[in-house]
Amino acid sequence: ATTIPNPTDTANIVVASTTGFGNTGAILIEDEFITYTGKTSNTFTGITRSQYSSSGSSHTAGVYVSEAQAAPSANTATALTMSVTDAAVGVATDPADNTKIVFSYAATYNILFSIQLATYDSADNVTLWVQQNGNAVPNSAGVVTVPAIHGGNPGATIAAWNVVLPVNAGDNMQLYFSSDTGKTLAVTYPPGTSPAHPVSPAVILTATFVSAI
């Protein structure tokens, strides 16, 4: 990102690229959640600072900007987006709705997912589940507790489990979450330097073919 000189500045935020980010949404810069209402190829517009109980601060040019996915309010079902495909055969995100994974073939799949969650507020319970063709998959939900902010650091946890899912050709599936406080987000953490480690994506989903139907 370009330099953001003070904690209340709401000028447009210029980055190398906004590819993969939603048309509206939230971003994480260092320890601050910032929301935006629009974007161009390299700029976030309609900026609101210090969101979801995070504290505003100045940010220097070159800091990492990552996506954060939030529910619009407490206890509101929200579909999680998936913007990058590493490898796929017969499975793809819906080009019109990147919350949906679409299956090309009738088969049974093992769906394994992980969600990186974080809050700058009090401890929070987050519910996660799978939907198929718009309907909740029975027994797919789980509840995880995200710890409260501590020592100025966000409370964070990773939730992960799997669901074995029979699908027909053309079926779609989605990952949903809700938060008791509305202040826990699915967050992509930047790569670290001490020690060096790779990016921690907000959402990872793997659909593995098990057998034909």
CSV table of C-alpha atoms in Angstrom, one decimal:
chain,number,residue,atom,x,y,z
A,1,ALA,CA,0.0,0.0,0.0
A,2,THR,CA,1.0,3.6,-0.3
A,3,THR,CA,1.7,5.6,2.8
A,4,ILE,CA,-1.3,6.2,5.1
A,5,PRO,CA,-0.1,9.2,7.1
A,6,ASN,CA,-2.4,9.2,10.1
A,7,PRO,CA,-5.0,7.0,11.9
A,8,THR,CA,-8.1,8.9,10.6
A,9,ASP,CA,-7.1,9.5,6.9
A,10,THR,CA,-9.8,8.2,4.6
A,11,ALA,CA,-8.2,9.0,1.3
A,12,ASN,CA,-8.2,6.2,-1.4
A,13,ILE,CA,-5.7,3.4,-0.7
A,14,VAL,CA,-3.5,2.6,-3.6
A,15,VAL,CA,-2.0,-0.9,-3.9
A,16,ALA,CA,-0.2,-2.9,-6.6
A,17,SER,CA,-3.4,-4.7,-7.5
A,18,THR,CA,-6.9,-5.3,-6.2
A,19,THR,CA,-7.3,-8.6,-8.1
A,20,GLY,CA,-8.9,-11.2,-5.9
A,21,PHE,CA,-10.6,-8.7,-3.6
A,22,GLY,CA,-14.3,-8.2,-3.5
A,23,ASN,CA,-15.9,-5.1,-5.1
A,24,THR,CA,-16.8,-4.1,-1.5
A,25,GLY,CA,-15.5,-5.5,1.7
A,26,ALA,CA,-12.7,-5.3,4.3
A,27,ILE,CA,-8.9,-5.3,4.3
A,28,LEU,CA,-6.3,-5.9,7.0
A,29,ILE,CA,-3.3,-3.6,7.1
A,30,GLU,CA,-0.9,-4.4,9.9
A,31,ASP,CA,-3.3,-4.4,12.9
A,32,GLU,CA,-6.1,-2.4,11.4
A,33,PHE,CA,-9.3,-3.5,9.7
A,34,ILE,CA,-10.4,-1.0,7.1
A,35,THR,CA,-13.6,-1.2,5.0
A,36,TYR,CA,-14.1,0.0,1.5
A,37,THR,CA,-17.1,0.5,-0.8
A,38,GLY,CA,-15.5,0.3,-4.2
A,39,LYS,CA,-12.3,-0.5,-6.1
A,40,THR,CA,-10.4,0.1,-9.3
A,41,SER,CA,-7.6,-2.1,-10.6
A,42,ASN,CA,-5.2,-0.7,-8.0
A,43,THR,CA,-7.2,1.5,-5.6
A,44,PHE,CA,-9.7,0.9,-2.8
A,45,THR,CA,-12.3,3.7,-2.4
A,46,GLY,CA,-14.9,4.7,0.1
A,47,ILE,CA,-12.6,4.1,3.0
A,48,THR,CA,-13.7,3.7,6.7
A,49,ARG,CA,-10.9,3.3,9.3
A,50,SER,CA,-10.6,1.4,12.6
A,51,GLN,CA,-13.4,-1.2,11.9
A,52,TYR,CA,-14.4,-4.3,14.0
A,53,SER,CA,-12.8,-2.9,17.2
A,54,SER,CA,-9.4,-2.5,15.6
A,55,SER,CA,-7.3,0.7,16.2
A,56,GLY,CA,-6.3,3.1,13.5
A,57,SER,CA,-2.6,3.9,12.9
A,58,SER,CA,-0.4,5.3,10.3
A,59,HIS,CA,1.0,2.8,7.7
A,60,THR,CA,4.1,3.1,5.6
A,61,ALA,CA,4.4,2.4,1.9
A,62,GLY,CA,5.0,-1.2,1.1
A,63,VAL,CA,3.2,-2.8,3.9
A,64,TYR,CA,1.1,-6.0,3.1
A,65,VAL,CA,-2.6,-5.5,2.4
A,66,SER,CA,-4.7,-8.7,2.8
A,67,GLU,CA,-8.4,-9.5,2.5
A,68,ALA,CA,-10.7,-9.9,5.5
A,69,GLN,CA,-14.2,-11.4,5.2
A,70,ALA,CA,-16.8,-10.2,7.7
A,71,ALA,CA,-20.4,-10.9,8.5
A,72,PRO,CA,-22.5,-7.8,8.1
A,73,SER,CA,-23.8,-8.1,11.7
A,74,ALA,CA,-24.0,-10.5,14.7
A,75,ASN,CA,-25.6,-13.9,14.1
A,76,THR,CA,-25.9,-13.3,10.3
A,77,ALA,CA,-25.2,-16.2,7.9
A,78,THR,CA,-22.5,-15.2,5.5
A,79,ALA,CA,-21.0,-17.1,2.6
A,80,LEU,CA,-17.2,-17.1,2.4
A,81,THR,CA,-15.5,-16.2,-0.9
A,82,MET,CA,-12.7,-18.2,-2.6
A,83,SER,CA,-10.8,-16.1,-5.1
A,84,VAL,CA,-7.8,-18.3,-6.0
A,85,THR,CA,-7.7,-21.8,-7.5
A,86,ASP,CA,-4.4,-23.7,-7.2
A,87,ALA,CA,-5.4,-26.8,-9.1
A,88,ALA,CA,-8.8,-28.3,-10.2
A,89,VAL,CA,-10.3,-31.0,-12.4
A,90,GLY,CA,-14.1,-31.1,-12.6
A,91,VAL,CA,-14.4,-28.6,-9.8
A,92,ALA,CA,-14.4,-24.8,-10.2
A,93,THR,CA,-15.6,-21.6,-8.6
A,94,ASP,CA,-18.8,-20.1,-10.2
A,95,PRO,CA,-17.6,-17.2,-12.3
A,96,ALA,CA,-20.7,-15.3,-11.3
A,97,ASP,CA,-20.5,-16.0,-7.6
A,98,ASN,CA,-17.1,-16.9,-6.0
A,99,THR,CA,-18.7,-18.2,-2.9
A,100,LYS,CA,-19.9,-21.2,-4.9
A,101,ILE,CA,-17.9,-24.3,-5.8
A,102,VAL,CA,-19.5,-26.1,-8.8
A,103,PHE,CA,-19.0,-29.8,-9.6
A,104,SER,CA,-18.9,-31.0,-13.2
A,105,TYR,CA,-19.4,-34.7,-12.4
A,106,ALA,CA,-21.7,-36.8,-10.2
A,107,ALA,CA,-19.5,-38.3,-7.5
A,108,THR,CA,-18.7,-38.5,-3.8
A,109,TYR,CA,-16.2,-35.9,-2.6
A,110,ASN,CA,-14.3,-35.4,0.6
A,111,ILE,CA,-14.5,-31.7,1.4
A,112,LEU,CA,-11.8,-30.5,3.7
A,113,PHE,CA,-11.6,-26.8,4.7
A,114,SER,CA,-9.8,-24.5,7.1
A,115,ILE,CA,-10.8,-21.0,8.1
A,116,GLN,CA,-8.3,-18.5,9.7
A,117,LEU,CA,-10.4,-16.4,12.2
A,118,ALA,CA,-9.4,-13.3,14.1
A,119,THR,CA,-11.0,-10.7,16.4
A,120,TYR,CA,-9.8,-7.4,18.0
A,121,ASP,CA,-12.8,-7.6,20.4
A,122,SER,CA,-14.0,-9.9,23.2
A,123,ALA,CA,-14.0,-13.7,22.9
A,124,ASP,CA,-16.5,-14.9,20.3
A,125,ASN,CA,-18.2,-18.1,19.2
A,126,VAL,CA,-18.2,-18.6,15.4
A,127,THR,CA,-20.4,-21.2,13.7
A,128,LEU,CA,-19.3,-22.7,10.4
A,129,TRP,CA,-21.2,-25.1,8.1
A,130,VAL,CA,-21.5,-26.3,4.5
A,131,GLN,CA,-24.4,-25.6,2.1
A,132,GLN,CA,-25.3,-27.6,-1.0
A,133,ASN,CA,-27.5,-26.0,-3.7
A,134,GLY,CA,-28.6,-23.4,-1.1
A,135,ASN,CA,-29.5,-25.9,1.6
A,136,ALA,CA,-27.5,-26.6,4.8
A,137,VAL,CA,-25.8,-30.0,4.7
A,138,PRO,CA,-27.0,-32.0,7.8
A,139,ASN,CA,-24.5,-32.5,10.6
A,140,SER,CA,-21.9,-30.3,8.8
A,141,ALA,CA,-21.8,-27.4,11.4
A,142,GLY,CA,-19.3,-26.7,14.1
A,143,VAL,CA,-18.8,-24.0,16.7
A,144,VAL,CA,-15.4,-22.7,17.6
A,145,THR,CA,-14.3,-20.1,20.2
A,146,VAL,CA,-12.0,-17.3,19.1
A,147,PRO,CA,-10.1,-15.9,22.1
A,148,ALA,CA,-10.3,-12.2,23.0
A,149,ILE,CA,-7.7,-9.6,22.0
A,150,HIS,CA,-4.7,-9.9,24.4
A,151,GLY,CA,-1.7,-7.6,24.8
A,152,GLY,CA,-2.8,-5.6,21.7
A,153,ASN,CA,-2.7,-8.8,19.6
A,154,PRO,CA,-5.8,-10.2,18.0
A,155,GLY,CA,-7.4,-13.3,19.3
A,156,ALA,CA,-7.0,-15.9,16.5
A,157,THR,CA,-7.7,-19.5,15.8
A,158,ILE,CA,-8.0,-21.9,12.8
A,159,ALA,CA,-11.1,-24.0,12.4
A,160,ALA,CA,-10.8,-27.1,10.2
A,161,TRP,CA,-12.8,-30.3,9.5
A,162,ASN,CA,-14.2,-32.3,6.6
A,163,VAL,CA,-17.5,-33.4,5.2
A,164,VAL,CA,-18.1,-36.3,2.8
A,165,LEU,CA,-20.5,-35.0,0.2
A,166,PRO,CA,-22.3,-36.8,-2.6
A,167,VAL,CA,-23.0,-34.4,-5.5
A,168,ASN,CA,-24.7,-34.5,-8.9
A,169,ALA,CA,-23.3,-32.8,-12.0
A,170,GLY,CA,-24.0,-29.1,-11.7
A,171,ASP,CA,-24.4,-29.1,-7.9
A,172,ASN,CA,-22.7,-26.3,-6.0
A,173,MET,CA,-21.5,-26.0,-2.4
A,174,GLN,CA,-20.6,-23.0,-0.2
A,175,LEU,CA,-19.0,-22.5,3.2
A,176,TYR,CA,-21.0,-20.3,5.6
A,177,PHE,CA,-20.1,-18.7,8.9
A,178,SER,CA,-21.8,-16.5,11.6
A,179,SER,CA,-20.4,-14.8,14.6
A,180,ASP,CA,-22.1,-14.1,17.9
A,181,THR,CA,-20.6,-10.6,18.1
A,182,GLY,CA,-20.3,-9.8,14.4
A,183,LYS,CA,-16.7,-8.8,15.1
A,184,THR,CA,-14.8,-11.9,14.1
A,185,LEU,CA,-13.5,-12.0,10.6
A,186,ALA,CA,-11.9,-14.6,8.3
A,187,VAL,CA,-8.5,-13.1,7.7
A,188,THR,CA,-5.6,-13.6,5.4
A,189,TYR,CA,-2.4,-13.1,7.4
A,190,PRO,CA,0.7,-11.8,5.5
A,191,PRO,CA,3.9,-13.8,5.3
A,192,GLY,CA,6.2,-13.5,8.3
A,193,THR,CA,9.9,-12.6,8.6
A,194,SER,CA,10.8,-13.7,12.1
A,195,PRO,CA,10.6,-16.6,11.6
A,196,ALA,CA,10.0,-16.6,7.9
A,197,HIS,CA,6.7,-18.3,7.0
A,198,PRO,CA,4.3,-18.1,4.1
A,199,VAL,CA,0.9,-16.4,3.9
A,200,SER,CA,-1.9,-17.8,6.0
A,201,PRO,CA,-5.0,-17.7,3.8
A,202,ALA,CA,-8.4,-16.8,5.2
A,203,VAL,CA,-10.0,-19.9,3.6
A,204,ILE,CA,-8.6,-23.1,2.2
A,205,LEU,CA,-10.9,-25.7,0.6
A,206,THR,CA,-9.9,-29.0,-0.9
A,207,ALA,CA,-12.4,-31.2,-2.7
A,208,THR,CA,-11.0,-34.7,-3.3
A,209,PHE,CA,-12.8,-37.2,-5.5
A,210,VAL,CA,-13.7,-40.4,-3.5
A,211,SER,CA,-15.8,-42.4,-5.9
A,212,ALA,CA,-18.3,-42.2,-8.7
A,213,ILE,CA,-22.0,-42.3,-8.0
